[in-house]
């Protein structure tokens, strides 16, 4: 089993994405509004970053135009630790829903990925900017 760490490149996602100013419910609604149908697996390449959506959802950025919404099995990640990395444990170059796990370093608890949904990144960014402009 190969363990891969998605490191502090989260800053890239946060710099280009003001969703961190939204509350968890608003942030999740924005992601879900731009998420496609669930898929069983995605090809795994080294991600460029990740964003905490809420305690049970993570947005995983594989490329600037490729983002996935991962629904986790529960609020089992220790977000309060301020972890700058997310550990994925994919097998065979793919991330599989209902099988693969994620965790933050320093946490002894892993969460199973329950669902993987593609995000319409362009549509997401337009809607996000509209929310920012309203504020």
XYZ file of C-alpha atoms in Angstrom, residues 37-129:
93
model
C -22.577 12.404 -10.491
C -20.593 10.135 -8.154
C -17.831 8.016 -9.674
C -16.367 4.802 -8.291
C -12.717 5.701 -8.848
C -10.353 8.351 -10.138
C -6.847 8.085 -11.522
C -4.409 9.216 -8.887
C -1.665 11.663 -9.751
C 0.175 13.794 -7.267
C -2.420 16.383 -6.196
C -1.594 20.077 -6.202
C -3.650 20.755 -3.087
C -6.714 20.140 -0.992
C -9.306 22.185 0.845
C -11.346 21.297 3.901
C -14.990 21.815 2.964
C -16.437 20.667 6.292
C -15.796 17.853 8.783
C -16.897 15.195 6.290
C -15.901 16.660 2.903
C -12.576 17.453 1.247
C -11.962 19.042 -2.158
C -8.942 17.428 -3.801
C -7.212 19.428 -6.558
C -5.414 17.189 -9.042
C -4.788 19.956 -11.605
C -5.958 23.581 -11.842
C -8.934 22.408 -13.909
C -9.567 19.108 -12.081
C -11.110 19.035 -8.615
C -12.919 16.228 -6.800
C -15.284 16.392 -3.840
C -14.589 13.517 -1.442
C -17.255 12.590 1.090
C -15.700 10.892 4.105
C -17.165 8.239 6.396
C -17.419 10.602 9.342
C -15.965 13.656 11.049
C -12.943 11.640 12.078
C -10.118 13.873 10.876
C -8.423 16.069 13.432
C -8.878 19.404 11.665
C -8.268 21.301 14.874
C -4.651 20.160 14.777
C -3.999 22.661 11.982
C -2.564 19.927 9.767
C -1.133 21.263 6.517
C -1.161 17.847 4.869
C -3.659 15.178 3.984
C -2.601 11.546 3.723
C -4.254 9.405 1.061
C -3.591 5.702 0.873
C -4.535 4.710 -2.702
C -3.752 1.307 -4.163
C -2.627 0.779 -7.739
C -2.687 4.399 -8.914
C -6.405 4.884 -8.306
C -8.507 6.364 -5.518
C -11.552 4.165 -4.909
C -14.753 5.166 -3.152
C -15.895 2.800 -0.387
C -12.338 1.467 -0.112
C -9.508 4.014 0.165
C -8.723 6.016 3.291
C -7.609 9.546 4.170
C -6.217 11.006 7.378
C -4.195 13.941 8.639
C -0.678 13.402 9.990
C -0.657 12.961 13.739
C -4.164 11.538 13.777
C -4.473 7.852 14.486
C -7.915 7.804 12.888
C -8.573 7.243 9.184
C -11.749 7.980 7.238
C -12.994 5.872 4.365
C -13.851 7.751 1.182
C -17.589 7.157 0.797
C -18.158 9.121 -2.400
C -16.129 10.865 -5.109
C -17.747 13.544 -7.290
C -16.147 15.702 -10.014
C -16.395 19.465 -9.570
C -17.153 21.825 -12.467
C -14.195 24.045 -11.586
C -15.059 26.879 -13.976
C -18.685 27.015 -12.814
C -17.543 26.784 -9.210
C -15.183 29.753 -9.608
C -17.876 31.910 -11.249
C -20.377 31.140 -8.468
C -17.729 31.673 -5.812
C -16.830 35.090 -7.239
